[in-house]
Short mmCIF file of C-alpha atoms and ligand atoms in Angstrom, two decimals:
data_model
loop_
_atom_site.label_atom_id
_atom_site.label_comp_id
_atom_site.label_asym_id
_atom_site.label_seq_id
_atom_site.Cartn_x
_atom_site.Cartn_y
_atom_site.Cartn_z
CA UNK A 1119 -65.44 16.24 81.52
CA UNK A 1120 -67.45 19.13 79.50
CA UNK A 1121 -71.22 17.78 79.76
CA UNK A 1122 -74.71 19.14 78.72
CA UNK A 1123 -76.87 19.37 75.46
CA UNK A 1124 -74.37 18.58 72.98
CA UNK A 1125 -74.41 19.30 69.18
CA UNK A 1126 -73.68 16.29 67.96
CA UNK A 1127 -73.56 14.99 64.35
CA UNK A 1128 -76.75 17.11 63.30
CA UNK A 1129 -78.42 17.05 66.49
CA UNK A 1130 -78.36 17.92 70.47
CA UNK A 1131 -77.58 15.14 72.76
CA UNK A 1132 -77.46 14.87 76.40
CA UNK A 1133 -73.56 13.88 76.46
CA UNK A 1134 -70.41 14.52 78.55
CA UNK A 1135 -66.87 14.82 76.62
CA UNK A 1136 -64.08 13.63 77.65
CA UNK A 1137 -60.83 15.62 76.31
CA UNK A 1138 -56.99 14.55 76.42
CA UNK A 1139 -54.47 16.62 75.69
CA UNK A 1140 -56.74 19.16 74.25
CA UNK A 1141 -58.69 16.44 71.88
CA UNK A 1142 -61.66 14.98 72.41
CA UNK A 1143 -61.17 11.43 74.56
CA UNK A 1144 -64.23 10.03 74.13
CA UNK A 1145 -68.00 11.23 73.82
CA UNK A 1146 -70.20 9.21 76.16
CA UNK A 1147 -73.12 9.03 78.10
CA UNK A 1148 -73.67 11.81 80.58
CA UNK A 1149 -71.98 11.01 84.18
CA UNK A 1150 -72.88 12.49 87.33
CA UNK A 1151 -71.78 16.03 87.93
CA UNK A 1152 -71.86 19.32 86.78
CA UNK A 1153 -73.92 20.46 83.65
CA UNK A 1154 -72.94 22.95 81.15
CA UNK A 1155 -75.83 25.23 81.07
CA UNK A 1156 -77.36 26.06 77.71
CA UNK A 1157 -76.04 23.99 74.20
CA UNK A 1158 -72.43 23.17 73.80
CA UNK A 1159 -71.77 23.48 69.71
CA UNK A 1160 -68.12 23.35 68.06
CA UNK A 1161 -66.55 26.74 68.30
CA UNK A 1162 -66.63 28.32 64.72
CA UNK A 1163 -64.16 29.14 62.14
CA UNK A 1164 -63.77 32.56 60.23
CA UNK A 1165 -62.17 32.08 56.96
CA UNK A 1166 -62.16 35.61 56.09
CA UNK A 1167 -60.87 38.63 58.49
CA UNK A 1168 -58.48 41.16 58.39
CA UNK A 1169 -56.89 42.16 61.38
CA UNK A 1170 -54.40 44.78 59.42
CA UNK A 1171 -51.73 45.10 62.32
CA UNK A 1172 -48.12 46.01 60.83
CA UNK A 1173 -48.80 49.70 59.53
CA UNK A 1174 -52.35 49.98 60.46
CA UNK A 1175 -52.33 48.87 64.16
CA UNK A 1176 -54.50 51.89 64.84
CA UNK A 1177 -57.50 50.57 63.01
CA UNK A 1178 -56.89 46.64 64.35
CA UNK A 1179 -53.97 44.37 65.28
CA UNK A 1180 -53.92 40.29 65.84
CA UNK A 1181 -54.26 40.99 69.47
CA UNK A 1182 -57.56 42.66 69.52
CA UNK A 1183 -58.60 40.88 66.55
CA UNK A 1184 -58.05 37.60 67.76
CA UNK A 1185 -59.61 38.71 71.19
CA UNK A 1186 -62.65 40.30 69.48
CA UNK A 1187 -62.91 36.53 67.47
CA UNK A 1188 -62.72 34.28 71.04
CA UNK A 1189 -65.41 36.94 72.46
CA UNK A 1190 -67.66 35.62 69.47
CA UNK A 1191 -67.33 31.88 69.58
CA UNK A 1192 -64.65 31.46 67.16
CA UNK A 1193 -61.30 29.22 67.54
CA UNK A 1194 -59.43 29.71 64.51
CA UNK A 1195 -59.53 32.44 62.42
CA UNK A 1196 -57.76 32.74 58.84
CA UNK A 1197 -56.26 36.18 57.45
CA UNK A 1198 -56.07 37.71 54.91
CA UNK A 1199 -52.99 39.34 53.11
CA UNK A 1200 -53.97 42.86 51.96
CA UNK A 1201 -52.15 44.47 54.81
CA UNK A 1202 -49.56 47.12 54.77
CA UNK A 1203 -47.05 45.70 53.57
CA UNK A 1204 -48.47 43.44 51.70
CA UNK A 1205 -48.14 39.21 52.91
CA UNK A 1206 -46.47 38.94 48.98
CA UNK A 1207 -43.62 36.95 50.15
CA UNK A 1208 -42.11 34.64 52.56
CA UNK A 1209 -40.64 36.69 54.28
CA UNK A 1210 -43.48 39.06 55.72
CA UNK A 1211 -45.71 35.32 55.70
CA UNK A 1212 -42.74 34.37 58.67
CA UNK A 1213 -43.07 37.73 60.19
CA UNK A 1214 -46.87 37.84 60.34
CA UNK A 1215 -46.82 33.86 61.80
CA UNK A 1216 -44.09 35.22 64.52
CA UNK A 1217 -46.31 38.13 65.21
CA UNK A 1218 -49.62 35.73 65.74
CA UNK A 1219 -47.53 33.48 67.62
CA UNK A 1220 -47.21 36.23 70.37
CA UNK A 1221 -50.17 38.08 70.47
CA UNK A 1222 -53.17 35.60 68.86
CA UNK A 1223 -55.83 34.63 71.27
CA UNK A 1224 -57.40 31.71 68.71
CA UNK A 1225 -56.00 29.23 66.47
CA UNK A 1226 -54.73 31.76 63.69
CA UNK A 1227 -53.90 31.23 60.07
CA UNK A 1228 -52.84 33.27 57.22
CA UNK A 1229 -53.76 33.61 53.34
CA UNK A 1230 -50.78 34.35 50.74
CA UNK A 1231 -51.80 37.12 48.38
CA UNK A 1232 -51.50 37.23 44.86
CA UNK A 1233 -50.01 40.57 43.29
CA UNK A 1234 -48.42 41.37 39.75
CA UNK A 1235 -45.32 41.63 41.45
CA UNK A 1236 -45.38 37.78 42.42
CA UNK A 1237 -47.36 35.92 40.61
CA UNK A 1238 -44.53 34.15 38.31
CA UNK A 1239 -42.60 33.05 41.66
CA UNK A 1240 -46.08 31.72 43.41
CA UNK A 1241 -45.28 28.55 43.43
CA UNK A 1242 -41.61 28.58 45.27
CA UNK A 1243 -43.13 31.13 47.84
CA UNK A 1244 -45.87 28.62 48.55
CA UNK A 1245 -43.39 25.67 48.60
CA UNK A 1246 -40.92 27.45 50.85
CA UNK A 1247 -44.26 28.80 53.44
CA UNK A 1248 -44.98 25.25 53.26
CA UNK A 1249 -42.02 23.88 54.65
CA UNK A 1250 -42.90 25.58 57.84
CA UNK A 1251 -46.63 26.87 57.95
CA UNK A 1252 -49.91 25.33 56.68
CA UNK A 1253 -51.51 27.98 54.20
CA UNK A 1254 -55.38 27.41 53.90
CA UNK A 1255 -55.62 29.62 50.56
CA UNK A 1256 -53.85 32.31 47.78
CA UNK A 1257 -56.06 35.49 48.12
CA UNK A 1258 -58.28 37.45 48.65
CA UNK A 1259 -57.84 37.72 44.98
CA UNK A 1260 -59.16 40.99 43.72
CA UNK A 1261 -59.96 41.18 39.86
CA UNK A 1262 -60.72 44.95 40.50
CA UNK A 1263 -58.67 47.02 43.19
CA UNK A 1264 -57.51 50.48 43.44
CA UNK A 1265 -54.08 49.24 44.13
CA UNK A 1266 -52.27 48.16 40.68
CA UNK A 1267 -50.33 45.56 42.23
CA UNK A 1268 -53.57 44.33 43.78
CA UNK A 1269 -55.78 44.17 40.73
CA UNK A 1270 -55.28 40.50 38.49
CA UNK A 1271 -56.55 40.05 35.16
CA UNK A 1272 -58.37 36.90 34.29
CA UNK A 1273 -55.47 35.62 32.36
CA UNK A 1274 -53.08 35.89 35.43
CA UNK A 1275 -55.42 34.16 37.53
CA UNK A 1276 -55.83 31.45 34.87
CA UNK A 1277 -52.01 30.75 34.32
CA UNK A 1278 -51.53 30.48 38.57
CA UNK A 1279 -54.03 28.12 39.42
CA UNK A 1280 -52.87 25.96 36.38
CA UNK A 1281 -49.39 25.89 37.69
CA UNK A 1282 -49.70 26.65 41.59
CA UNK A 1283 -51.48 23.08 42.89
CA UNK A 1284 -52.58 21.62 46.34
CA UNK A 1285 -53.70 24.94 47.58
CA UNK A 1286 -56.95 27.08 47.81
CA UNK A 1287 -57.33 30.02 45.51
CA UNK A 1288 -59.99 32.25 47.04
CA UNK A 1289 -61.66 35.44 44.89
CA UNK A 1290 -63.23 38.80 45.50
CA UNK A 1291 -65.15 38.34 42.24
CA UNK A 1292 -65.82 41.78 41.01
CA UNK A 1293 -65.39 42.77 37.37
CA UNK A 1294 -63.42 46.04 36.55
CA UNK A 1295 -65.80 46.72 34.04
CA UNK A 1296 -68.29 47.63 36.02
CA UNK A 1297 -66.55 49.54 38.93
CA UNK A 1298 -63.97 51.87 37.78
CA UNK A 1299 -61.51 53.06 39.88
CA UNK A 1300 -62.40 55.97 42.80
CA UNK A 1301 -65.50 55.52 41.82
CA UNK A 1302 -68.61 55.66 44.50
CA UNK A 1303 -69.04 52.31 46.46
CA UNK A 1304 -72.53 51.85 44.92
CA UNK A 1305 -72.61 52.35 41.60
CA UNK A 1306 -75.25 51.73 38.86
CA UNK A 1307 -75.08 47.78 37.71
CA UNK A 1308 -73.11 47.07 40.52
CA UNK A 1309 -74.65 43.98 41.01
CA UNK A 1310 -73.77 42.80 37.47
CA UNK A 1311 -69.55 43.43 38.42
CA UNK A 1312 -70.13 40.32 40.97
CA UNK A 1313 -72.44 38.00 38.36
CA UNK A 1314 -69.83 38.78 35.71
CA UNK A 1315 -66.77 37.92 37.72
CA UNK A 1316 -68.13 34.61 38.11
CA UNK A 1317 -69.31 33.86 35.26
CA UNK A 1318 -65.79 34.37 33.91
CA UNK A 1319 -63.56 32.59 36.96
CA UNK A 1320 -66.18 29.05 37.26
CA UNK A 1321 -65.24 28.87 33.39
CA UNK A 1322 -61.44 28.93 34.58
CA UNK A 1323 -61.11 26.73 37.66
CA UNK A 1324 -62.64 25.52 41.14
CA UNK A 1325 -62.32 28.34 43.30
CA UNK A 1326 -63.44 29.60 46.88
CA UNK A 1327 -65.28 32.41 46.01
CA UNK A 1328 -65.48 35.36 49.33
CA UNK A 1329 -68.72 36.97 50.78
CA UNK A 1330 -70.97 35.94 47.66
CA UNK A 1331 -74.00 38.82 47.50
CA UNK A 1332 -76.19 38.03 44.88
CA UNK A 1333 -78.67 35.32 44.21
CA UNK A 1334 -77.65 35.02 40.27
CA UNK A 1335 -73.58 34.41 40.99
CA UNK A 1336 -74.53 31.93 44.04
CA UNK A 1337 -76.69 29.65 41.58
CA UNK A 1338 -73.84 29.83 38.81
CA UNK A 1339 -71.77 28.55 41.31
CA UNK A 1340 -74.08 26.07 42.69
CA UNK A 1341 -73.62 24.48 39.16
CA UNK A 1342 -70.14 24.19 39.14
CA UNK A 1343 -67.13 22.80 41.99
CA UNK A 1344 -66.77 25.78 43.28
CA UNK A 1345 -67.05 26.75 46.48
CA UNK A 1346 -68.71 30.06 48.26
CA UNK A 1347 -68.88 32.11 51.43
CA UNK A 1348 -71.75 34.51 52.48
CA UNK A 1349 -71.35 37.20 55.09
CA UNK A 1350 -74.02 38.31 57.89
CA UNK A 1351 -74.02 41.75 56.41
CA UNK A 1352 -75.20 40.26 53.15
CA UNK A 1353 -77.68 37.83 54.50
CA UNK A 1354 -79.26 40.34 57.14
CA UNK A 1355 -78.32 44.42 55.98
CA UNK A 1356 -79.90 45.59 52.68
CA UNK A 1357 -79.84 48.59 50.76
CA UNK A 1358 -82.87 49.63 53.29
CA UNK A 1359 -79.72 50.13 55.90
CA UNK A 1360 -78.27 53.07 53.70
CA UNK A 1361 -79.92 55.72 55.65
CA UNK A 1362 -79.34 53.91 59.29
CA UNK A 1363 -75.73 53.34 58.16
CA UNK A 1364 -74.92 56.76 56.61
CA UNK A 1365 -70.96 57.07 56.17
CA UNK A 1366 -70.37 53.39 57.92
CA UNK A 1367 -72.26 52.55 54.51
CA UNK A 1368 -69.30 51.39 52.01
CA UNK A 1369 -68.66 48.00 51.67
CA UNK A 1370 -67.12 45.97 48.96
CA UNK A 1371 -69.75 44.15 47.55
CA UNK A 1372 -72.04 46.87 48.85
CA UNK A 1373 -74.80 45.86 50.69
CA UNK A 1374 -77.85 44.56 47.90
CA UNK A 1375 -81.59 44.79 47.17
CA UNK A 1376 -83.61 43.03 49.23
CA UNK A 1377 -84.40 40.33 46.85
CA UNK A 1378 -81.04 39.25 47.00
CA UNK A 1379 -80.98 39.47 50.46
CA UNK A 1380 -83.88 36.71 50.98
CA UNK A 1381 -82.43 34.72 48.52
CA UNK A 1382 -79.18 34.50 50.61
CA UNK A 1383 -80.69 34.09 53.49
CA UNK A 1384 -83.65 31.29 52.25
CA UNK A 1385 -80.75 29.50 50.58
CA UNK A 1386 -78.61 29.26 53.31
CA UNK A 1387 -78.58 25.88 53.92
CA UNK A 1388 -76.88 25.33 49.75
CA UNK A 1389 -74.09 28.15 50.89
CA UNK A 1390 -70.86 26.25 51.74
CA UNK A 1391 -69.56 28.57 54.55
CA UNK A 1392 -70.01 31.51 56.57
CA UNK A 1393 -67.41 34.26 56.43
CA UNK A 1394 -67.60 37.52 58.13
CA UNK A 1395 -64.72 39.63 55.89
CA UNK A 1396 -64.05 40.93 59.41
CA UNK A 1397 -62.95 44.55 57.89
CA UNK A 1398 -62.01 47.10 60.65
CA UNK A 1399 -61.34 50.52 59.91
CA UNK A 1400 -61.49 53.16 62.05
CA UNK A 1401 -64.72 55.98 62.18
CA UNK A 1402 -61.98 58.59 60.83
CA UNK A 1403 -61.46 56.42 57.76
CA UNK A 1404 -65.28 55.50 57.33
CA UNK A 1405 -65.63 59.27 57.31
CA UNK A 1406 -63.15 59.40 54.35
CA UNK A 1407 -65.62 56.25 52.67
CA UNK A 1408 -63.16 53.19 53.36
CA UNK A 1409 -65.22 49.79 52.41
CA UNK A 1410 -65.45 47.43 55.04
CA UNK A 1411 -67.50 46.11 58.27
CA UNK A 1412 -66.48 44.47 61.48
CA UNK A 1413 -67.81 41.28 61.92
CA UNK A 1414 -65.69 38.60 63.31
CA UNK A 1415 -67.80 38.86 66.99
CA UNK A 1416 -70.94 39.05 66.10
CA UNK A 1417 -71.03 36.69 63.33
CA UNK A 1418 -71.72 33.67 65.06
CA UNK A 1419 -73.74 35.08 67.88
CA UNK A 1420 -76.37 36.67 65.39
CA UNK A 1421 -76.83 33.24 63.42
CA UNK A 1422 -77.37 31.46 66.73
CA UNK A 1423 -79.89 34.42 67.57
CA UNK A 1424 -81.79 33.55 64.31
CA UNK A 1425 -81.21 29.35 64.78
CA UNK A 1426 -83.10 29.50 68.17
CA UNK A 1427 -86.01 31.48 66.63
CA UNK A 1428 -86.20 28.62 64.19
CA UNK A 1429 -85.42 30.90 60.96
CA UNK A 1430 -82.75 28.28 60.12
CA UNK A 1431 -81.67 24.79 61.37
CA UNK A 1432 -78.31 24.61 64.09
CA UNK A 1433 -77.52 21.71 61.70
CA UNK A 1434 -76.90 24.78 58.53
CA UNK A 1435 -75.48 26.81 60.72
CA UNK A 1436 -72.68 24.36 62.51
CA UNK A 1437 -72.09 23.09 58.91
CA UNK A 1438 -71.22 26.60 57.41
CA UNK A 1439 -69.37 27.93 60.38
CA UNK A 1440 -67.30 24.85 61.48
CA UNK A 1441 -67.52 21.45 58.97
CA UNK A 1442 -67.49 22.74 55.78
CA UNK A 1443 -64.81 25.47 56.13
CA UNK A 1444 -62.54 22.86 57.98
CA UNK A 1445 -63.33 20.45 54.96
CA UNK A 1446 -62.57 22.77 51.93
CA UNK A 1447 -59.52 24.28 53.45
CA UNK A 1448 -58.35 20.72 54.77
CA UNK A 1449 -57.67 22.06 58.95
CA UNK A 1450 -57.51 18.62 60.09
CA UNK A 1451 -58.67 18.22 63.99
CA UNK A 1452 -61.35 20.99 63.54
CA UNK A 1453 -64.76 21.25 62.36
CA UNK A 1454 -67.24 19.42 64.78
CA UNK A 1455 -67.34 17.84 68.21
CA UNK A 1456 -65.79 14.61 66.76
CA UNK A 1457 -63.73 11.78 68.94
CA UNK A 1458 -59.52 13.02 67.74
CA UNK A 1459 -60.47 16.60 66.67
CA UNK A 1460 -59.56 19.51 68.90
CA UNK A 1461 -61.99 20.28 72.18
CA UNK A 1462 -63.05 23.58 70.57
CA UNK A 1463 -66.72 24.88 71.90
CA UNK A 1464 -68.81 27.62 72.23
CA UNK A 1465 -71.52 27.63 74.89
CA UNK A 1466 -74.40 29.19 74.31
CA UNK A 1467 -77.72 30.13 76.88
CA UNK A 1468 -80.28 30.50 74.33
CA UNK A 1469 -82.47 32.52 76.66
CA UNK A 1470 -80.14 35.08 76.75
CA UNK A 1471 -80.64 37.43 74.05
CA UNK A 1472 -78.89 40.13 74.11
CA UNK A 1473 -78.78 43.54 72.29
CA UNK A 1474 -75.21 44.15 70.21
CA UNK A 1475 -73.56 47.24 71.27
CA UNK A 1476 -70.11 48.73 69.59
CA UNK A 1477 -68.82 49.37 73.15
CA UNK A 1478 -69.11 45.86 74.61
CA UNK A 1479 -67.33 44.45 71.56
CA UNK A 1480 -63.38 43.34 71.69
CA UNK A 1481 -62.38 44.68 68.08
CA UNK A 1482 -60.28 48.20 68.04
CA UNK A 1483 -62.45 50.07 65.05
CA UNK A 1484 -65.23 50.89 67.90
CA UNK A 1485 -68.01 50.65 65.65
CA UNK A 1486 -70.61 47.63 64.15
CA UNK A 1487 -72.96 47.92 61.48
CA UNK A 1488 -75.34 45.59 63.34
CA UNK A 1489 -75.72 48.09 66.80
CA UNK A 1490 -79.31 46.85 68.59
CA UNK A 1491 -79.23 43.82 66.73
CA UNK A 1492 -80.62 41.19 68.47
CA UNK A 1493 -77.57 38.33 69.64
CA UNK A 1494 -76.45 35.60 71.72
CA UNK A 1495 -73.03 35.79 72.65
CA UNK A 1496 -71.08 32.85 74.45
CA UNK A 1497 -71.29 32.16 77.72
CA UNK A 1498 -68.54 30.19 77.47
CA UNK A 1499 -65.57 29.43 75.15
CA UNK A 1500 -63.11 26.36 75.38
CA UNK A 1501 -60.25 26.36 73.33
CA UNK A 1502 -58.13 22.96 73.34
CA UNK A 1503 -60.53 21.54 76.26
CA UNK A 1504 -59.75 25.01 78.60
CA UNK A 1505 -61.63 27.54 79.12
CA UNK A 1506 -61.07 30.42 78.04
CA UNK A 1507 -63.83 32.66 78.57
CA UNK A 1508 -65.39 33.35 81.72
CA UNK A 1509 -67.25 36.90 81.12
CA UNK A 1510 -63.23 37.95 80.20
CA UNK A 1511 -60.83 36.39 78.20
CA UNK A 1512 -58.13 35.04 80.80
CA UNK A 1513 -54.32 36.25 79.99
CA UNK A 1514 -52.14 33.22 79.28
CA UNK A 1515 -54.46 31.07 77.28
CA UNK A 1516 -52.94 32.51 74.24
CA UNK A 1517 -52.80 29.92 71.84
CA UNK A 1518 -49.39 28.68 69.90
CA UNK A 1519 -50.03 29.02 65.98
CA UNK A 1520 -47.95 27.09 63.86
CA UNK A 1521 -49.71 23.86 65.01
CA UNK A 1522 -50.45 23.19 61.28
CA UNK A 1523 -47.35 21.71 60.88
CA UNK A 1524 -48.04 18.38 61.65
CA UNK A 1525 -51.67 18.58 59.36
CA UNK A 1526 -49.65 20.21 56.50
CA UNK A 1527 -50.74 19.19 52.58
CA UNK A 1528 -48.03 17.74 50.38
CA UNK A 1529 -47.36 19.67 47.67
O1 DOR B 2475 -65.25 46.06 52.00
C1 DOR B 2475 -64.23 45.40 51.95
N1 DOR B 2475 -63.15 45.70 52.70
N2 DOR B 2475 -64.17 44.37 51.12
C2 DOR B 2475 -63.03 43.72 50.89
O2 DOR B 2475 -63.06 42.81 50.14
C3 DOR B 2475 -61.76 44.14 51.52
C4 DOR B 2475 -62.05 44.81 52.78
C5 DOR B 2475 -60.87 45.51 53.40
O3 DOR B 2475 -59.77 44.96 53.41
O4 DOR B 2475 -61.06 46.58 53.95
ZN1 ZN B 2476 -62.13 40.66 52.45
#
């Protein structure tokens, strides 16, 4: 029995849980016994990181990443495919789900990229992944890269998600007209590469469209069925953080005006999910001006920092980190503290506000953008009704991936 101030459809109840088999028995009134201290809310979901591992272990791998995701509240993380070598085929898709099966310390899932070396065999790759793996979503699809095989024209994109149904076709909607190869992360009309994008891919499809920066693409797509993440960076870092940030600057989309910024963030209760594009790289490679930011651990924390201040509403914030990405990517069991889903929470004392600091966090890189930001961590973390964090993360509660079989879409 997990008991306490409970999130519970929209609101906090005084409720104990009872969990089976790592589900949620029954939710009832509270019984005699031990409290929970501080408000029990579903553990969250990241649909966006990149934990790199194979040939770039030294910047993160699925152990650390995973570890660095528990730390921050988060049960199931999804990944994406941009890694060295590239998750193109079934093949690496197998040996990336082995790999997580060994090392992950949350529910783990994986994104199939897109290339121009496989888009006309798509569909068989996702049918054959599919006999064995649930795949949430095809991308991150870039429409500008530096990588050939990584950049997709519109047309390509348009003849996939024609043909390639039942799945989730996620987009890093930046135009190539705008931001030319090698060129400097923030560029002149920057901003318009992102509108533009989206003006163009809403007219194609439904899409999920990743870490959404401007206030102009986010109300296209509020008129359309598409679907969007923000980021923290986006909603709290502006272009005001260039001078704090110095080299750890370069992000892709770069960080935006502040009009944009408290659009984002005044709006956040019409964004569909929170995503942190979890993007490690190391200081050496920052230094050379890779684009990316940690973010998987502090993402939730800093969002429950601003919910207890009253900025925005718990009911947002549980909705964009746990319902709504378990609803548009279809993970069945997860998503709230419901009667049948998983026993996935995330305790959090919200007198204890701490100050974020690169050394206390779990993720290799070393480094956050959001150093002496105010946060509240976890206290606590349950994963499947156990707990799994108790100041450290305990060795052996290493989760099994692969548990998607049994939730898996027909295609
Ligand atoms: O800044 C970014 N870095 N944006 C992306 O979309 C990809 C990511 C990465 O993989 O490093
Ligand atoms: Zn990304």
């Amino acid at each position: 029995m997990i008991a306490g101030k409970i999130f519970y459809r929209g609101e906090f109840v005084e409720a104990g849980i009872e969990v089976e088999n790592g589900r949620i028995k029954k939710i009832g009134k509270l019984v005699e016994g031990k409290k929970v201290k501080g408000v029990i809310l579903p553990a969250g979901i990241d649909v966006h990181v990149h934990l790199r591992d194979f040939a770039e272990k030294e910047k993160e791998t699925i152990e650390t990443g995973t570890l660095s995701a528990l730390h921050g509240g988060i049960c199931l993380v999804v990944d994406q495919p941009n890694t060295k070598p590239l998750v193109e085929n079934a093949k690496t898709y197998f040996q990336r789900m082995e790999r997580a099966k060994k090392s992950a310390y949350v529910d783990y899932s994986l994104n199939l990229a897109l290339t121009n070396s496989n888009h006309e065999k798509l569909g068989e790759i996702v049918r054959k992944i599919s006999e064995e793996y649930f795949i949430p979503a095809i991308g991150e699809i870039f429409i500008q890269h530096e990588s050939e095989d990584l950049q997709i024209d519109y047309e390509t994109i348009r003849k996939v998600h024609e043909k390639v149904g039942g799945v989730v076709f996620t987009v890093h909607a930046e135009d190539p007209a705008y931001v030319a190869k090698g060129s400097p992360n923030f560029v002149f009309r920057r901003r318009e590469a992102e509108v533009l994008a989206v003006e163009k891919l809403v007219e194609i499809g439904d899409f999920h469209f990743c870490h959404i920066s401007t206030k102009d693409s986010a109300k296209r797509i509020l008129n359309s069925n598409s679907t969007f993440e923000v980021t923290p960076h986006h909603m709290l870092l502006s272009v005001d953080d260039y001078g704090r940030l110095g080299k750890l600057v370069n992000v892709n989309p770069p960080l935006r005006e502040k009009e944009d910024v408290r659009w984002l963030f005044r709006n956040f209760h019409r964004v569909d999910t929170l995503a942190s594009d979890h993007a490690p790289h190391t200081l050496e490679d920052k230094e050379m001006g890779a684009s990316g930011f940690p973010g998987v651990e502090t993402m939730y924390p800093l969002l429950v920092n601003i919910a207890s201040k009253g900025y925005i509403s718990f009911k947002s914030l549980v909705e964009k980190i746990a319902s709504n990405p378990a609803r548009i990517f279809g993970f069945k069991g997860y998503g709230g503290i419901e009667v049948g889903n998983f026993a996935n929470f995330a305790v959090f004392d919200l007198k204890n506000t701490k100050e974020i600091k690169a050394e206390e966090l779990h993720s290799k890189c070393g480094w956050t953008p959001f150093e002496g930001f105010e946060a509240i961590f976890p206290e606590k973390v349950y994963l499947r009704g156990e707990e799994v964090l108790e100041g450290e993360a305990k060795a052996g509660n290493v989760l099994e991936v692969g548990n998607f079989k049994n939730v898996r879409k027909s295609f």
